Short mmCIF file of C-alpha atoms and ligand atoms in Angstrom, two decimals:
data_model
loop_
_atom_site.label_atom_id
_atom_site.label_comp_id
_atom_site.label_asym_id
_atom_site.label_seq_id
_atom_site.Cartn_x
_atom_site.Cartn_y
_atom_site.Cartn_z
CA UNK A 1 -24.23 13.57 -36.01
CA UNK A 2 -26.66 16.72 -36.44
CA UNK A 3 -25.64 18.54 -39.12
CA UNK A 4 -24.83 21.55 -38.16
CA UNK A 5 -21.22 20.07 -36.59
CA UNK A 6 -20.57 18.58 -39.49
CA UNK A 7 -16.81 19.55 -38.98
CA UNK A 8 -13.24 18.41 -40.12
CA UNK A 9 -11.43 15.84 -38.32
CA UNK A 10 -8.16 17.52 -39.64
CA UNK A 11 -8.82 20.61 -38.59
CA UNK A 12 -10.75 23.41 -36.63
CA UNK A 13 -13.05 25.02 -39.69
CA UNK A 14 -16.15 24.19 -39.76
CA UNK A 15 -18.96 24.43 -41.35
CA UNK A 16 -22.12 25.22 -40.79
CA UNK A 17 -24.33 22.73 -42.86
CA UNK A 18 -28.03 23.60 -41.70
CA UNK A 19 -27.23 27.36 -42.76
CA UNK A 20 -25.42 26.42 -45.71
CA UNK A 21 -28.59 23.69 -46.69
CA UNK A 22 -31.29 26.32 -45.57
CA UNK A 23 -29.83 28.43 -48.67
CA UNK A 24 -30.53 25.70 -51.30
CA UNK A 25 -34.15 25.45 -51.65
CA UNK A 26 -33.67 22.71 -54.54
CA UNK A 27 -32.72 20.70 -51.35
CA UNK A 28 -35.59 20.54 -49.50
CA UNK A 29 -37.82 18.42 -52.27
CA UNK A 30 -38.98 14.94 -51.92
CA UNK A 31 -39.91 12.04 -54.73
CA UNK A 32 -42.31 10.08 -54.01
CA UNK A 33 -41.76 10.49 -50.53
CA UNK A 34 -38.51 10.68 -50.23
CA UNK A 35 -36.11 12.83 -49.17
CA UNK A 36 -33.80 15.00 -52.91
CA UNK A 37 -30.46 13.69 -52.76
CA UNK A 38 -28.37 15.62 -54.97
CA UNK A 39 -25.59 13.61 -56.21
CA UNK A 40 -25.33 14.91 -59.74
CA UNK A 41 -23.40 18.50 -58.73
CA UNK A 42 -20.86 16.92 -61.26
CA UNK A 43 -23.73 17.65 -63.69
CA UNK A 44 -24.27 20.96 -62.54
CA UNK A 45 -25.06 21.55 -58.84
CA UNK A 46 -28.15 23.10 -56.91
CA UNK A 47 -28.12 27.20 -56.30
CA UNK A 48 -28.52 28.89 -53.07
CA UNK A 49 -31.77 31.28 -53.26
CA UNK A 50 -29.68 34.67 -53.73
CA UNK A 51 -28.52 33.44 -57.40
CA UNK A 52 -32.57 33.18 -57.88
CA UNK A 53 -33.33 36.17 -56.19
CA UNK A 54 -30.63 38.00 -58.44
CA UNK A 55 -31.14 36.28 -61.95
CA UNK A 56 -35.21 37.71 -61.20
CA UNK A 57 -34.60 41.12 -59.87
CA UNK A 58 -32.55 41.56 -62.46
CA UNK A 59 -35.45 40.46 -65.14
CA UNK A 60 -37.96 42.59 -62.82
CA UNK A 61 -35.89 45.55 -62.64
CA UNK A 62 -33.18 46.23 -64.89
CA UNK A 63 -33.47 43.81 -68.02
CA UNK A 64 -31.94 46.28 -70.46
CA UNK A 65 -28.33 45.83 -72.95
CA UNK A 66 -25.05 47.27 -72.52
CA UNK A 67 -23.99 50.62 -73.35
CA UNK A 68 -27.27 52.54 -73.33
CA UNK A 69 -27.74 56.78 -72.61
CA UNK A 70 -30.52 54.91 -70.21
CA UNK A 71 -31.23 53.82 -66.14
CA UNK A 72 -31.23 50.24 -66.60
CA UNK A 73 -29.12 49.96 -69.78
CA UNK A 74 -26.36 51.68 -67.37
CA UNK A 75 -26.97 49.19 -64.22
CA UNK A 76 -26.39 46.26 -66.87
CA UNK A 77 -23.11 47.64 -67.10
CA UNK A 78 -22.06 48.34 -63.95
CA UNK A 79 -23.70 44.93 -62.58
CA UNK A 80 -21.84 43.16 -65.56
CA UNK A 81 -18.24 45.12 -64.66
CA UNK A 82 -19.15 43.84 -60.50
CA UNK A 83 -19.88 39.90 -61.38
CA UNK A 84 -16.13 41.00 -63.57
CA UNK A 85 -14.28 41.63 -60.80
CA UNK A 86 -15.85 39.20 -58.86
CA UNK A 87 -14.95 36.62 -60.52
CA UNK A 88 -11.52 37.67 -61.40
CA UNK A 89 -11.65 37.49 -57.08
CA UNK A 90 -12.26 34.12 -57.49
CA UNK A 91 -9.86 32.58 -59.83
CA UNK A 92 -7.24 35.49 -58.72
CA UNK A 93 -6.67 37.50 -62.16
CA UNK A 94 -7.76 41.36 -62.88
CA UNK A 95 -11.57 41.97 -64.04
CA UNK A 96 -9.95 42.46 -67.50
CA UNK A 97 -9.11 38.61 -67.99
CA UNK A 98 -12.45 37.55 -67.52
CA UNK A 99 -14.57 36.73 -70.88
CA UNK A 100 -18.04 35.51 -70.35
CA UNK A 101 -19.53 32.95 -72.32
CA UNK A 102 -22.69 30.67 -73.54
CA UNK A 103 -20.69 27.69 -71.52
CA UNK A 104 -17.46 26.28 -71.31
CA UNK A 105 -18.02 24.30 -74.87
CA UNK A 106 -18.39 27.38 -76.53
CA UNK A 107 -15.17 29.55 -74.87
CA UNK A 108 -13.69 26.67 -75.68
CA UNK A 109 -13.75 26.44 -79.52
CA UNK A 110 -13.96 30.50 -80.04
CA UNK A 111 -10.47 30.39 -78.29
CA UNK A 112 -9.34 26.89 -79.91
CA UNK A 113 -10.40 28.80 -83.63
CA UNK A 114 -8.30 32.46 -82.66
CA UNK A 115 -5.20 29.82 -81.71
CA UNK A 116 -5.78 28.13 -84.59
CA UNK A 117 -5.30 31.37 -86.68
CA UNK A 118 -1.78 31.64 -85.94
CA UNK A 119 -0.62 27.17 -86.18
CA UNK A 120 -0.21 25.42 -88.63
CA UNK A 121 0.87 21.57 -90.62
CA UNK A 122 3.70 20.41 -88.77
CA UNK A 123 2.46 22.50 -84.93
CA UNK A 124 1.40 20.43 -82.59
CA UNK A 125 -1.19 20.37 -79.29
CA UNK A 126 -0.88 17.48 -76.27
CA UNK A 127 -3.64 17.20 -75.68
CA UNK A 128 -4.85 13.63 -72.44
CA UNK A 129 -7.39 10.81 -72.56
CA UNK A 130 -8.62 11.96 -69.42
CA UNK A 131 -9.99 14.77 -69.89
CA UNK A 132 -13.95 15.69 -70.71
CA UNK A 133 -14.40 16.10 -74.93
CA UNK A 134 -15.01 19.89 -74.80
CA UNK A 135 -11.21 20.22 -74.22
CA UNK A 136 -9.66 17.48 -77.07
CA UNK A 137 -12.41 17.91 -79.97
CA UNK A 138 -11.68 21.48 -80.57
CA UNK A 139 -8.67 21.46 -80.56
CA UNK A 140 -8.37 17.52 -82.37
CA UNK A 141 -9.91 19.55 -85.58
CA UNK A 142 -7.50 21.27 -85.99
CA UNK A 143 -6.11 19.07 -87.84
CA UNK A 144 -8.05 20.24 -90.61
CA UNK A 145 -4.35 22.99 -90.49
CA UNK A 146 -2.40 20.34 -90.76
CA UNK A 147 -1.78 20.37 -87.13
CA UNK A 148 -0.59 17.43 -85.20
CA UNK A 149 -2.50 16.41 -82.40
CA UNK A 150 -0.27 14.10 -79.31
CA UNK A 151 -2.53 12.37 -76.16
CA UNK A 152 -0.98 12.01 -73.39
CA UNK A 153 -2.53 8.01 -72.08
CA UNK A 154 -3.26 7.61 -68.15
CA UNK A 155 -2.55 4.78 -65.90
CA UNK A 156 -5.73 2.36 -66.56
CA UNK A 157 -5.68 1.08 -62.67
CA UNK A 158 -5.68 4.14 -60.53
CA UNK A 159 -6.53 6.74 -63.84
CA UNK A 160 -4.41 8.82 -62.79
CA UNK A 161 -2.13 11.23 -65.75
CA UNK A 162 1.41 9.09 -67.23
CA UNK A 163 3.23 12.44 -66.88
CA UNK A 164 6.49 10.92 -67.58
CA UNK A 165 3.93 9.86 -71.11
CA UNK A 166 3.37 13.93 -71.17
CA UNK A 167 6.55 15.21 -70.59
CA UNK A 168 7.54 12.81 -73.70
CA UNK A 169 5.72 14.56 -75.73
CA UNK A 170 6.41 17.51 -74.77
CA UNK A 171 8.85 19.30 -77.93
CA UNK A 172 9.87 22.00 -79.78
CA UNK A 173 7.19 22.09 -81.90
CA UNK A 174 3.69 21.98 -78.96
CA UNK A 175 2.38 25.41 -79.19
CA UNK A 176 -0.32 24.37 -76.57
CA UNK A 177 -0.86 21.62 -73.97
CA UNK A 178 -5.07 21.16 -72.29
CA UNK A 179 -4.63 19.60 -69.54
CA UNK A 180 -8.09 19.27 -67.06
CA UNK A 181 -7.89 20.10 -63.46
CA UNK A 182 -9.52 17.10 -62.03
CA UNK A 183 -11.62 14.73 -63.93
CA UNK A 184 -15.34 15.09 -64.07
CA UNK A 185 -15.51 11.14 -64.60
CA UNK A 186 -12.83 9.55 -61.72
CA UNK A 187 -12.59 12.26 -60.37
CA UNK A 188 -8.38 12.53 -60.64
CA UNK A 189 -6.91 15.72 -59.43
CA UNK A 190 -3.91 16.31 -62.15
CA UNK A 191 -0.49 18.04 -61.51
CA UNK A 192 -1.27 21.57 -62.75
CA UNK A 193 1.20 23.22 -61.83
CA UNK A 194 4.18 20.63 -63.52
CA UNK A 195 2.20 20.82 -66.57
CA UNK A 196 2.09 24.45 -67.10
CA UNK A 197 5.61 23.97 -66.21
CA UNK A 198 6.88 21.56 -68.26
CA UNK A 199 4.31 23.56 -71.20
CA UNK A 200 6.58 27.67 -70.22
CA UNK A 201 9.30 25.49 -70.74
CA UNK A 202 8.56 24.00 -74.50
CA UNK A 203 7.12 27.57 -75.36
CA UNK A 204 3.76 26.76 -75.96
CA UNK A 205 0.89 27.74 -74.02
CA UNK A 206 -1.30 26.17 -71.60
CA UNK A 207 -5.71 26.08 -71.49
CA UNK A 208 -6.87 24.28 -67.90
CA UNK A 209 -10.39 23.11 -67.97
CA UNK A 210 -11.15 23.96 -64.42
CA UNK A 211 -14.90 23.04 -64.71
CA UNK A 212 -14.67 20.12 -62.12
CA UNK A 213 -12.08 21.17 -59.95
CA UNK A 214 -14.11 24.69 -59.22
CA UNK A 215 -16.61 23.16 -56.50
CA UNK A 216 -14.29 21.63 -55.13
CA UNK A 217 -10.86 24.05 -54.59
CA UNK A 218 -8.98 26.37 -54.64
CA UNK A 219 -8.21 28.34 -58.27
CA UNK A 220 -5.13 31.07 -58.63
CA UNK A 221 -4.51 31.66 -61.59
CA UNK A 222 -1.49 33.75 -60.90
CA UNK A 223 0.40 31.21 -58.37
CA UNK A 224 -0.04 28.66 -61.47
CA UNK A 225 1.02 31.08 -64.96
CA UNK A 226 -1.25 29.69 -66.88
CA UNK A 227 -1.85 31.56 -69.68
CA UNK A 228 -5.99 30.43 -69.96
CA UNK A 229 -8.57 28.29 -67.98
CA UNK A 230 -11.64 27.50 -67.99
CA UNK A 231 -14.44 27.69 -65.69
CA UNK A 232 -18.25 26.49 -65.45
CA UNK A 233 -19.93 29.25 -63.32
CA UNK A 234 -23.22 26.68 -63.09
CA UNK A 235 -20.51 23.55 -61.35
CA UNK A 236 -20.25 25.98 -58.54
CA UNK A 237 -23.58 27.02 -57.11
CA UNK A 238 -23.80 29.83 -59.82
CA UNK A 239 -26.29 29.85 -63.44
CA UNK A 240 -25.67 27.97 -66.44
CA UNK A 241 -23.19 29.84 -67.84
CA UNK A 242 -18.68 29.93 -69.27
CA UNK A 243 -16.02 31.80 -67.88
CA UNK A 244 -12.63 31.86 -69.91
CA UNK A 245 -9.96 33.66 -67.74
CA UNK A 246 -7.14 34.53 -70.00
CA UNK A 247 -3.61 36.16 -70.00
CA UNK A 248 -4.43 39.93 -71.36
CA UNK A 249 -1.10 39.95 -72.93
CA UNK A 250 -2.67 36.55 -74.61
CA UNK A 251 -6.33 38.23 -75.15
CA UNK A 252 -4.80 41.44 -77.29
CA UNK A 253 -2.62 40.30 -79.13
CA UNK A 254 -5.44 37.25 -80.69
CA UNK A 255 -7.54 37.80 -83.20
CA UNK A 256 -11.01 36.27 -81.78
CA UNK A 257 -13.35 36.45 -84.59
CA UNK A 258 -16.25 38.88 -84.40
CA UNK A 259 -17.92 41.04 -85.67
CA UNK A 260 -16.69 44.48 -86.83
CA UNK A 261 -19.29 47.20 -84.48
CA UNK A 262 -17.17 44.92 -81.95
CA UNK A 263 -14.67 46.92 -80.51
CA UNK A 264 -10.99 45.30 -79.68
CA UNK A 265 -11.18 46.48 -76.19
CA UNK A 266 -10.81 43.03 -74.53
CA UNK A 267 -12.25 41.47 -72.52
CA UNK A 268 -15.29 42.73 -74.70
CA UNK A 269 -14.03 41.58 -78.77
CA UNK A 270 -13.67 37.83 -77.06
CA UNK A 271 -17.60 38.29 -76.01
CA UNK A 272 -20.00 38.49 -78.98
CA UNK A 273 -24.01 39.11 -79.27
CA UNK A 274 -25.76 39.52 -76.20
CA UNK A 275 -24.78 38.10 -73.25
CA UNK A 276 -27.25 36.10 -71.15
CA UNK A 277 -27.29 39.56 -68.35
CA UNK A 278 -29.33 37.51 -66.06
CA UNK A 279 -26.74 34.39 -65.41
CA UNK A 280 -24.27 37.18 -64.98
CA UNK A 281 -26.37 39.14 -62.45
CA UNK A 282 -26.65 35.08 -61.30
CA UNK A 283 -22.12 34.88 -61.07
CA UNK A 284 -22.07 38.26 -58.97
CA UNK A 285 -24.98 35.71 -56.56
CA UNK A 286 -22.98 33.05 -56.77
CA UNK A 287 -19.88 33.91 -55.65
CA UNK A 288 -20.97 36.63 -52.67
CA UNK A 289 -22.23 32.93 -51.32
CA UNK A 290 -18.51 32.13 -51.80
CA UNK A 291 -17.80 34.27 -49.79
CA UNK A 292 -19.84 35.30 -47.20
CA UNK A 293 -19.15 30.87 -46.56
CA UNK A 294 -15.33 31.56 -46.21
CA UNK A 295 -16.74 35.37 -43.29
CA UNK A 296 -18.83 32.57 -41.89
CA UNK A 297 -16.06 29.61 -41.44
CA UNK A 298 -13.39 31.96 -39.79
CA UNK A 299 -16.21 33.93 -37.69
CA UNK A 300 -17.37 30.74 -36.39
CA UNK A 301 -13.55 30.01 -35.83
CA UNK A 302 -12.57 33.47 -33.70
CA UNK A 303 -15.79 33.18 -31.97
CA UNK A 304 -14.45 29.87 -31.23
CA UNK A 305 -11.52 31.76 -29.29
CA UNK A 306 -11.67 31.55 -25.80
CA UNK A 307 -11.43 35.77 -25.60
CA UNK A 308 -14.38 35.62 -28.19
CA UNK A 309 -12.96 39.31 -29.31
CA UNK A 310 -9.76 37.77 -32.05
CA UNK A 311 -10.14 39.21 -35.02
CA UNK A 312 -11.34 36.73 -38.40
CA UNK A 313 -8.68 36.84 -41.03
CA UNK A 314 -10.91 37.75 -43.95
CA UNK A 315 -9.98 41.14 -45.00
CA UNK A 316 -11.00 40.22 -48.42
CA UNK A 317 -13.52 39.03 -50.92
CA UNK A 318 -10.57 36.54 -52.27
CA UNK A 319 -9.85 35.13 -48.77
CA UNK A 320 -13.02 34.28 -47.80
CA UNK A 321 -13.09 32.61 -50.78
CA UNK A 322 -9.82 30.34 -49.24
CA UNK A 323 -11.35 30.50 -45.83
CA UNK A 324 -14.31 28.74 -47.98
CA UNK A 325 -12.63 26.12 -49.67
CA UNK A 326 -10.19 25.89 -46.67
CA UNK A 327 -12.99 24.66 -44.66
CA UNK A 328 -15.09 22.95 -47.27
CA UNK A 329 -12.16 20.86 -48.50
CA UNK A 330 -11.70 18.34 -44.82
CA UNK A 331 -15.85 17.84 -45.02
CA UNK A 332 -15.45 16.60 -48.43
CA UNK A 333 -12.66 14.36 -47.37
CA UNK A 334 -14.68 12.49 -44.89
CA UNK A 335 -17.85 12.22 -46.88
CA UNK A 336 -15.78 10.32 -49.65
CA UNK A 337 -13.61 8.57 -47.48
CA UNK A 338 -17.14 7.11 -45.84
CA UNK A 339 -18.17 6.69 -49.58
CA UNK A 340 -16.10 5.04 -51.16
CA UNK A 341 -15.29 2.23 -47.47
CA UNK A 342 -18.96 1.71 -47.80
CA UNK A 343 -19.00 1.67 -52.09
CA UNK A 344 -15.53 -1.12 -51.82
CA UNK A 345 -17.52 -3.28 -49.41
CA UNK A 346 -20.93 -4.00 -52.26
CA UNK A 347 -19.89 -7.47 -53.97
CA UNK A 348 -19.32 -7.27 -57.51
CA UNK A 349 -19.48 -3.22 -57.32
CA UNK A 350 -15.39 -1.93 -59.41
CA UNK A 351 -14.85 1.62 -58.69
CA UNK A 352 -12.63 3.32 -61.15
CA UNK A 353 -9.86 5.33 -59.99
CA UNK A 354 -8.25 5.86 -57.19
CA UNK A 355 -9.31 3.76 -54.22
CA UNK A 356 -7.00 4.03 -51.34
CA UNK A 357 -7.50 7.00 -48.30
CA UNK A 358 -4.06 7.96 -48.41
CA UNK A 359 -3.79 8.98 -51.92
CA UNK A 360 -6.84 10.52 -51.66
CA UNK A 361 -5.03 13.84 -52.15
CA UNK A 362 -5.10 13.94 -55.82
CA UNK A 363 -8.77 12.57 -55.98
CA UNK A 364 -11.98 15.13 -55.50
CA UNK A 365 -14.83 13.66 -54.38
CA UNK A 366 -16.66 12.34 -58.21
CA UNK A 367 -17.18 8.70 -58.23
CA UNK A 368 -17.25 6.45 -60.31
CA UNK A 369 -18.50 2.47 -59.83
CA UNK A 370 -19.83 -0.30 -62.04
CA UNK A 371 -21.37 -3.41 -60.10
CA UNK A 372 -22.10 -6.95 -61.60
CA UNK A 373 -25.17 -7.66 -63.22
CA UNK A 374 -26.61 -4.19 -63.60
CA UNK A 375 -25.98 -1.17 -66.04
CA UNK A 376 -25.60 1.65 -64.47
CA UNK A 377 -28.46 3.50 -66.33
CA UNK A 378 -30.74 0.24 -64.43
CA UNK A 379 -29.05 1.85 -60.75
CA UNK A 380 -29.64 5.78 -61.61
CA UNK A 381 -33.25 4.87 -62.87
CA UNK A 382 -33.68 2.47 -59.41
CA UNK A 383 -32.06 4.95 -56.88
CA UNK A 384 -33.72 7.82 -59.13
CA UNK A 385 -36.95 6.29 -57.65
CA UNK A 386 -35.93 6.86 -54.46
CA UNK A 387 -34.97 10.00 -54.35
CA UNK A 388 -31.20 9.84 -55.26
CA UNK A 389 -30.00 11.94 -58.51
CA UNK A 390 -26.80 9.94 -60.31
CA UNK A 391 -25.46 9.64 -62.91
CA UNK A 392 -24.87 7.04 -65.83
CA UNK A 393 -22.81 7.01 -68.88
CA UNK A 394 -19.38 8.65 -70.22
CA UNK A 395 -20.47 12.59 -69.13
CA UNK A 396 -18.59 13.42 -72.09
CA UNK A 397 -15.30 11.45 -71.06
CA UNK A 398 -15.68 9.16 -74.52
CA UNK A 399 -11.90 8.79 -74.85
CA UNK A 400 -11.51 7.52 -70.88
CA UNK A 401 -14.62 5.06 -71.32
CA UNK A 402 -13.72 4.09 -74.80
CA UNK A 403 -10.30 3.10 -73.81
CA UNK A 404 -11.76 1.92 -70.47
CA UNK A 405 -13.95 -0.28 -72.55
CA UNK A 406 -17.50 0.71 -70.45
CA UNK A 407 -18.82 2.17 -73.15
CA UNK A 408 -20.37 -0.63 -75.12
CA UNK A 409 -21.46 -0.55 -71.41
CA UNK A 410 -23.59 1.93 -70.79
CA UNK A 411 -20.21 3.66 -69.29
CA UNK A 412 -20.27 3.85 -65.63
CA UNK A 413 -22.68 4.81 -62.18
CA UNK A 414 -21.62 8.65 -61.03
CA UNK A 415 -22.23 10.23 -57.88
CA UNK A 416 -21.01 13.22 -57.18
CA UNK A 417 -20.56 14.85 -53.37
CA UNK A 418 -20.49 18.49 -52.63
CA UNK A 419 -20.39 20.58 -49.16
CA UNK A 420 -23.67 20.82 -49.43
CA UNK A 421 -23.81 16.29 -49.00
CA UNK A 422 -23.91 14.69 -45.38
CA UNK A 423 -22.81 11.71 -43.86
CA UNK A 424 -26.13 10.83 -43.80
CA UNK A 425 -26.65 11.40 -47.30
CA UNK A 426 -24.10 9.20 -48.42
CA UNK A 427 -25.29 6.07 -45.52
CA UNK A 428 -28.93 6.84 -47.29
CA UNK A 429 -27.20 5.42 -50.44
CA UNK A 430 -25.10 2.71 -49.76
CA UNK A 431 -27.97 0.93 -47.81
CA UNK A 432 -30.13 1.77 -50.95
CA UNK A 433 -27.57 0.74 -52.91
CA UNK A 434 -27.22 -2.79 -50.92
CA UNK A 435 -30.78 -3.22 -51.25
CA UNK A 436 -31.47 -2.40 -54.75
CA UNK A 437 -28.00 -4.91 -56.07
CA UNK A 438 -29.71 -7.69 -53.01
C1 PLP B 501 -14.56 18.26 -67.35
C2 PLP B 501 -15.70 19.36 -67.66
N1 PLP B 501 -15.42 20.43 -68.78
C3 PLP B 501 -15.77 20.76 -69.44
C4 PLP B 501 -17.50 20.97 -69.23
C5 PLP B 501 -18.14 21.29 -70.49
O1 PLP B 501 -18.92 22.43 -69.31
P1 PLP B 501 -20.30 23.21 -70.15
O2 PLP B 501 -21.09 22.65 -69.87
O3 PLP B 501 -19.86 24.77 -69.58
O4 PLP B 501 -20.24 23.61 -71.59
C6 PLP B 501 -17.57 20.03 -68.50
C7 PLP B 501 -19.55 19.52 -68.47
O5 PLP B 501 -20.19 18.37 -67.32
C8 PLP B 501 -17.44 18.94 -67.37
O6 PLP B 501 -17.83 18.45 -66.32
#
């Protein structure tokens, strides 16, 4: 199928893949004469040219610290405010509820320290064994204050969170429930709205790790009504940085560890030292990419209407981001269906997580497998030589690989699809895997 025609069967929206792929210069590379195929999105996605340009343009013209009485410093202040407002639209919150940081892990350690200040012996925190360790260890460290950790199980057959276990672990003493939106290993999408509801009902805070979910689905912190949500822009086509949403009331009431000259104003009191300004410029450009993608989808839709005069529904940046997600979703699903059907046909292959298409709404396009007689490292290396970038190991989802008893065996081979991948890439990956395993 020609790239530009990669449309969804369940939706009339189309992704202009030729335009999309032209935005990402990295996708044009070759490895040992093979076209590079980026299936490593869960570890970090590629960036559009505009992100690269924004970063270098900032360094070339506006490189300065904040709060100074001169042009480049003022430009830096303005640029950061614009990026904050762009991220607020991405998450559906207000700009002063957006905190920038080095990455999700650092932001989570900072927030867990501040929340931990208010906790003591007998207080409980509910975590899950499905989560990346960055949403586990920072909270578990509070055991040193006498906090009790309750870890929720997952079902080994389909790697879905055991919601009954979760509900039973939330009680009168629960102060916080930390859960991932989607698993960066097995791809499970958790029912975070229900987790937030259960936490709220018990008077506990909710802390959502949306790092893996962000490139695959729309985030709406207002609709979720979560207390905190974290993500990392390098997983959704931006630079290497982390972003935390915190409800204004919590950002104001909690006491961050910080240096004295840093004011008590939110969100800056949560942002320590000098931030990575050039990457923040890249974050704004990353959200611009999402916006243009959404506008193009909507314009394409309007153009396909007979009269050609219909107005696209996109009137705000938030609406454009949602339109982009609406178009991405069915296309990723088609890629995932083809990938998983092809993988399951490989003799000796075991897929971990949901495998039946009728339940695919509970998973995203990230797949992990093991193949009898081959270690994940061997498979990833052989695929890498042929230009396919996949990952092996535990991806820090350590509780998961330990419980599934694959940690001692090198973990899994992970294949991650995002919207810039193509059907042809999936077919070629499957052919290469079949050839490697003989
Ligand atoms: C689900 C999930 N949570 C948290 C993290 C940690 O993010 P960061 O690298 O921004 O600290 C990752 C990174 O892979 C992840 O996939």
